[in-house]
mmCIF file of C-alpha atoms in Angstrom:
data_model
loop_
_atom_site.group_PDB
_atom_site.id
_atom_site.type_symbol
_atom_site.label_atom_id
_atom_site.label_comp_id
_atom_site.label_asym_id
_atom_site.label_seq_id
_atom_site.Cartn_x
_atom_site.Cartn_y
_atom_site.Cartn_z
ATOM 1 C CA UNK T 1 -59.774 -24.521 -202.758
ATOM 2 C CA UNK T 2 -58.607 -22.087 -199.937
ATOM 3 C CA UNK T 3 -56.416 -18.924 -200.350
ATOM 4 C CA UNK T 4 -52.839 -20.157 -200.481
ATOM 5 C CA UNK T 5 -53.420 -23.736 -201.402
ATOM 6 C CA UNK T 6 -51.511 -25.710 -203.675
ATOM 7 C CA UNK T 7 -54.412 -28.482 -204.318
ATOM 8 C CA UNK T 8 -51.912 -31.141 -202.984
ATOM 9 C CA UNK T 9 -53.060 -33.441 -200.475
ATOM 10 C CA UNK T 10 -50.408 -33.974 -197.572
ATOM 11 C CA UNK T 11 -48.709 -37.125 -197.671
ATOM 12 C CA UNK T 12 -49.268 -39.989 -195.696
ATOM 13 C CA UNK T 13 -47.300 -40.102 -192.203
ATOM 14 C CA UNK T 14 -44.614 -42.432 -193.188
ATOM 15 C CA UNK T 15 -44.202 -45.961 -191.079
ATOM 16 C CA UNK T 16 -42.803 -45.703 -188.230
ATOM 17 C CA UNK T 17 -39.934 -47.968 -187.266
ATOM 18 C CA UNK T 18 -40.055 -50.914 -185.205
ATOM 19 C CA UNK T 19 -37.607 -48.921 -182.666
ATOM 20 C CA UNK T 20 -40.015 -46.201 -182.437
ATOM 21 C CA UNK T 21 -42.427 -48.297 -181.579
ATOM 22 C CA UNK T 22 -41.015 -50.143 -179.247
ATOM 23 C CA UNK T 23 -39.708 -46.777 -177.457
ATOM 24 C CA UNK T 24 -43.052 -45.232 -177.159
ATOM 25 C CA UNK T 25 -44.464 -48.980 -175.976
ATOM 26 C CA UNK T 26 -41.764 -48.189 -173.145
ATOM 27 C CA UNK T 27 -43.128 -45.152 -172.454
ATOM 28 C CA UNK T 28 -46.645 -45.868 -172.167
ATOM 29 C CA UNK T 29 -45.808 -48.723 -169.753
ATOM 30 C CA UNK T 30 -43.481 -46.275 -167.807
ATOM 31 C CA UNK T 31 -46.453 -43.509 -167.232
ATOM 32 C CA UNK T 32 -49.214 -46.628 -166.520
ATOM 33 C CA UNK T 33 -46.321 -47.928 -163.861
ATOM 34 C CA UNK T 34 -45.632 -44.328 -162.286
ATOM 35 C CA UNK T 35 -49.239 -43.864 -162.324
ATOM 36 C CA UNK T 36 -49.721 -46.983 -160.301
ATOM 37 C CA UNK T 37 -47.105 -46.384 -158.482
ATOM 38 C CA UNK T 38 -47.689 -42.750 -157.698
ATOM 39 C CA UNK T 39 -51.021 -43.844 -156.144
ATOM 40 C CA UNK T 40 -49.410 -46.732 -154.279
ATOM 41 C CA UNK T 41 -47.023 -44.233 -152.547
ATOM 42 C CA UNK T 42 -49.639 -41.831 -151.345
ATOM 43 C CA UNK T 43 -51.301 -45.361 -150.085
ATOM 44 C CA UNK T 44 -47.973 -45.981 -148.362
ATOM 45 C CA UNK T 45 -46.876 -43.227 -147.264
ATOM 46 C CA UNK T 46 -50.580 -42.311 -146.106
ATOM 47 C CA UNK T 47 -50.754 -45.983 -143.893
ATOM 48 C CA UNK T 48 -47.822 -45.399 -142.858
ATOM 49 C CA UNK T 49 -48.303 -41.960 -140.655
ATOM 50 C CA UNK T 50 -51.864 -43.289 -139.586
ATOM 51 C CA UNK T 51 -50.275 -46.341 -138.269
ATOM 52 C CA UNK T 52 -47.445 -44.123 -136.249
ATOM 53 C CA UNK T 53 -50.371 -41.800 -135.028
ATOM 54 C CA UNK T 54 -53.187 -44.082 -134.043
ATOM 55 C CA UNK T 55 -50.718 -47.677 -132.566
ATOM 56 C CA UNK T 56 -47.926 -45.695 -131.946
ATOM 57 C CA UNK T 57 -45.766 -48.585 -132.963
ATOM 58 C CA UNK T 58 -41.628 -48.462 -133.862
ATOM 59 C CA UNK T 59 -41.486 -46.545 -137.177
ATOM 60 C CA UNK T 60 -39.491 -49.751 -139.287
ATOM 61 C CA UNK T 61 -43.140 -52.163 -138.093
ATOM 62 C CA UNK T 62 -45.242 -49.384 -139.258
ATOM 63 C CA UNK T 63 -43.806 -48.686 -142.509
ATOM 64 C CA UNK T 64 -43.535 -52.597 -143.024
ATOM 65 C CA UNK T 65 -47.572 -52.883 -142.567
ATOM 66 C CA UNK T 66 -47.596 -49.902 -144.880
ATOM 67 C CA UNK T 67 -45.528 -51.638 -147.593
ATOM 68 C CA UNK T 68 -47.909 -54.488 -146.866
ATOM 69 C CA UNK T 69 -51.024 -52.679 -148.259
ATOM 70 C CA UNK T 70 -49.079 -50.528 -150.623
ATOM 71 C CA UNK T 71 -48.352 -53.776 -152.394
ATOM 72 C CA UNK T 72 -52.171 -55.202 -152.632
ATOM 73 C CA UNK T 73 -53.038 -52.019 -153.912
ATOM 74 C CA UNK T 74 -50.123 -51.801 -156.604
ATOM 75 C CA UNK T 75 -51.220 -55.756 -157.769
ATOM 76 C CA UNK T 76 -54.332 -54.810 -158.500
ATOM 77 C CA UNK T 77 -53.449 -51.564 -160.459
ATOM 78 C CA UNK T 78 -50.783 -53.471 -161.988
ATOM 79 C CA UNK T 79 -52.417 -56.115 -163.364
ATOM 80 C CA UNK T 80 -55.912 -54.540 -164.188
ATOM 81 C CA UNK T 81 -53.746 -51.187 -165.190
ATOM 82 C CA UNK T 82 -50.911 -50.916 -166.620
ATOM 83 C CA UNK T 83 -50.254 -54.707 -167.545
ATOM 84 C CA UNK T 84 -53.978 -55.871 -168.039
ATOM 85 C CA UNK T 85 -52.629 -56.904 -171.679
ATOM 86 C CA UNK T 86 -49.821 -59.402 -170.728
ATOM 87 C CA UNK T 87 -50.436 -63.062 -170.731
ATOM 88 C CA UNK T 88 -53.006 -64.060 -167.793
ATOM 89 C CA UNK T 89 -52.461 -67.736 -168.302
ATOM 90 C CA UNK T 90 -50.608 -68.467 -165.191
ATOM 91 C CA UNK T 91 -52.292 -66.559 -162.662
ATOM 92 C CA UNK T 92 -50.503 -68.715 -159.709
ATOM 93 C CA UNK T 93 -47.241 -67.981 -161.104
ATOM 94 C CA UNK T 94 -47.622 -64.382 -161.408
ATOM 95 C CA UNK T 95 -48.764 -64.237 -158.403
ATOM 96 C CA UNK T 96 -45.811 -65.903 -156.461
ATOM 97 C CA UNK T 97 -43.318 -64.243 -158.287
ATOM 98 C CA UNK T 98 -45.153 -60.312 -157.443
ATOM 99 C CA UNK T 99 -44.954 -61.233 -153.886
ATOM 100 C CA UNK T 100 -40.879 -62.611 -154.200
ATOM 101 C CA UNK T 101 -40.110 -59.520 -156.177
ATOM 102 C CA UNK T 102 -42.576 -57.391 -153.584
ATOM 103 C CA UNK T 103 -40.604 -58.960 -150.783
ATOM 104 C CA UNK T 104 -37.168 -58.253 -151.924
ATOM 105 C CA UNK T 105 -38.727 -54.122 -152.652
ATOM 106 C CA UNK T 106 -39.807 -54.364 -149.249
ATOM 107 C CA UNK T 107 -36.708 -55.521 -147.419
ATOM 108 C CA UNK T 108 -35.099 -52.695 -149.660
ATOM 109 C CA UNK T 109 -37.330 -49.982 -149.028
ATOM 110 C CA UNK T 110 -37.290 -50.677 -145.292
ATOM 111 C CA UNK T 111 -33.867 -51.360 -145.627
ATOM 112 C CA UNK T 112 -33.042 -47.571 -145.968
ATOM 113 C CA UNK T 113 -35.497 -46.592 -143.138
ATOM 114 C CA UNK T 114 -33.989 -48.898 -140.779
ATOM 115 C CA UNK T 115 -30.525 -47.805 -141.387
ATOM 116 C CA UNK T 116 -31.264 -43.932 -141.477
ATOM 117 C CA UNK T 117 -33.214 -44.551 -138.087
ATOM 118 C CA UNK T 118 -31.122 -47.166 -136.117
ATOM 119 C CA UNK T 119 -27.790 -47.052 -137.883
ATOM 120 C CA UNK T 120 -27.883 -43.054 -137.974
ATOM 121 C CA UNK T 121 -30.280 -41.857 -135.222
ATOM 122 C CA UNK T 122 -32.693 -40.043 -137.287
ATOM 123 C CA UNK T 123 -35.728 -40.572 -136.074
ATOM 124 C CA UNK T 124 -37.650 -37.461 -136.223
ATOM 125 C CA UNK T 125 -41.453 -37.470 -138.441
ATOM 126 C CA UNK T 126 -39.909 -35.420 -141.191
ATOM 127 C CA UNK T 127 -36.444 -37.646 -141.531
ATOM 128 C CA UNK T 128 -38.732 -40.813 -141.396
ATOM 129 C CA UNK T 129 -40.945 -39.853 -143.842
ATOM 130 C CA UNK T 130 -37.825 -38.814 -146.061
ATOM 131 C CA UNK T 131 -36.044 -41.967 -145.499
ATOM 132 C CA UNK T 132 -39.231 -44.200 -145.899
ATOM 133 C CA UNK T 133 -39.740 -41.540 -149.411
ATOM 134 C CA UNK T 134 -35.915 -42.338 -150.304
ATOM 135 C CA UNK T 135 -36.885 -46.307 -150.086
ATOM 136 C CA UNK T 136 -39.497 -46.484 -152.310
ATOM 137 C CA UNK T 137 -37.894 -44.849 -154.503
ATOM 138 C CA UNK T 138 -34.776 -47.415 -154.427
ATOM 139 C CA UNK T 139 -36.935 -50.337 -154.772
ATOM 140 C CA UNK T 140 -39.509 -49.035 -156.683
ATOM 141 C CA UNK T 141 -36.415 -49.117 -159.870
ATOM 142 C CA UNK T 142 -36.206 -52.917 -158.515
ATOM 143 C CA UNK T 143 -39.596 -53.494 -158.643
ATOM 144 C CA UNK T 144 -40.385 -51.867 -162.126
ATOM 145 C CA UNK T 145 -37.183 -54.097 -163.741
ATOM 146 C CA UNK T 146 -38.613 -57.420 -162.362
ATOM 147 C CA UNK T 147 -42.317 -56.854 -162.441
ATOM 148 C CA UNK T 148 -42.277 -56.235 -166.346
ATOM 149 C CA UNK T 149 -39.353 -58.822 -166.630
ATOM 150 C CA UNK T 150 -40.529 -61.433 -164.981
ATOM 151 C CA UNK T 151 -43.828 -61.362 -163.391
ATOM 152 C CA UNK T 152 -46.419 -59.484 -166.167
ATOM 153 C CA UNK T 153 -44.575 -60.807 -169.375
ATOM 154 C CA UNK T 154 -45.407 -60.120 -172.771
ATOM 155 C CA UNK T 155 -47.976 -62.231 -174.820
ATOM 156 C CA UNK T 156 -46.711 -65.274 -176.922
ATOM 157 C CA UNK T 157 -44.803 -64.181 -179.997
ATOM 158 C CA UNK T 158 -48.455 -66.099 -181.696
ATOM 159 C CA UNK T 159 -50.359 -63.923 -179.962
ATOM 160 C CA UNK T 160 -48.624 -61.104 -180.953
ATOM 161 C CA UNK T 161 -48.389 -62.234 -184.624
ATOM 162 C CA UNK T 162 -52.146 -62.880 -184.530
ATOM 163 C CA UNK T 163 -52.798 -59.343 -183.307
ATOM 164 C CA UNK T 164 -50.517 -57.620 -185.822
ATOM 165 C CA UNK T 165 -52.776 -59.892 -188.515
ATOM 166 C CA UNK T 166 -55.891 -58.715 -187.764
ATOM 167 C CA UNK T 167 -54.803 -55.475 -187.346
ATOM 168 C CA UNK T 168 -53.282 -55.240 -191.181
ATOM 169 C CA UNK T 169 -56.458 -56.814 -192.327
ATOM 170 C CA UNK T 170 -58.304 -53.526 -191.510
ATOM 171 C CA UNK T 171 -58.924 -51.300 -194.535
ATOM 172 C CA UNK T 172 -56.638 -48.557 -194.599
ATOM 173 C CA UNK T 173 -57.329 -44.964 -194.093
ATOM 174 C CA UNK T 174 -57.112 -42.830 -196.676
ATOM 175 C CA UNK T 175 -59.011 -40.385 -198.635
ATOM 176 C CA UNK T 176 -61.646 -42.687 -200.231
ATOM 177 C CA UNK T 177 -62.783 -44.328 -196.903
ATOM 178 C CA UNK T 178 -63.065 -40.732 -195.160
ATOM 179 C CA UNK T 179 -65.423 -39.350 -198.414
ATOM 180 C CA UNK T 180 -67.774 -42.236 -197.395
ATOM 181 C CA UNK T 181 -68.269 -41.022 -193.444
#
């Protein structure tokens, strides 16, 4: 025994509660979504200048193709990603549903540019980019609530049961088990 040491072996870290759980669940799914969403916006907000430069087209139809591909490129990192463990079982379903919710971000996010530029008159690169910016931002917190709510739901409550099963069936770690390694 070491310098200093009173021979006792640290106690187990006691079980955490089903809130904590569920909290830090939340906040896994949170930094998966922002990841996925952090790339999507570079995608956007990338497409989006390219398409102004190169076609020249009015800024609301450029950022609307943007959106377009931002949202291919989110479903993918969504469902391979940061929901890749939610129930696949109705793949046609999902799918409808990302593109309603998708939609309904898109009018939103647009929304703002279109108002900003044809309500208010600001029109310049850096006030489009802010106002396109500004819209994702609205519907990405409308696009987060429905996408976990009601397009990549949870597994089954059997599933779930059946997990948590074979998970207590594993041999705990403790003392003994780490002598044997």
């Amino acid at each position: 025994m070491g310098h200093g040491s009173s021979g006792l072996q640290p106690a187990p870290p006691a079980p955490r509660g089903a809130l904590r759980r569920r909290v830090d669940r939340l906040w896994r799914e949170v930094a998966k979504f922002g990841a996925v969403g952090g790339a999507g916006l570079l995608v956007n907000l990338l497409v989006f200048n390219l398409v102004r430069q190169v076609t020249g087209l009015q800024v609301v139809r450029a950022s609307v193709i943007a959106t377009v591909v931002a949202i291919v490129f989110n479903y993918i990192g969504f469902r391979y990603f940061t929901y890749r463990d939610r129930d696949r079982s109705g793949r046609t379903r999902e799918m409808t549903l990302f593109l309603l919710f998708s939609a309904v971000g898109l009018v939103i996010e647009n929304g703002v540019l279109y108002l900003a530029t044809y309500g208010f008159g600001w029109d310049s690169p850096l006030q489009n980019n802010f106002f396109k910016f500004l819209g994702i931002g609205i519907a990405t917190l409308f696009r987060f609530w429905s996408y976990r709510t009601w397009v990549f739901r949870t597994l089954p409550a059997r599933d779930a049961v059946a997990d948590a099963e074979s998970f207590l069936q594993t041999e705990p770690e403790g003392p003994r088990s780490r002598a044997y390694r």
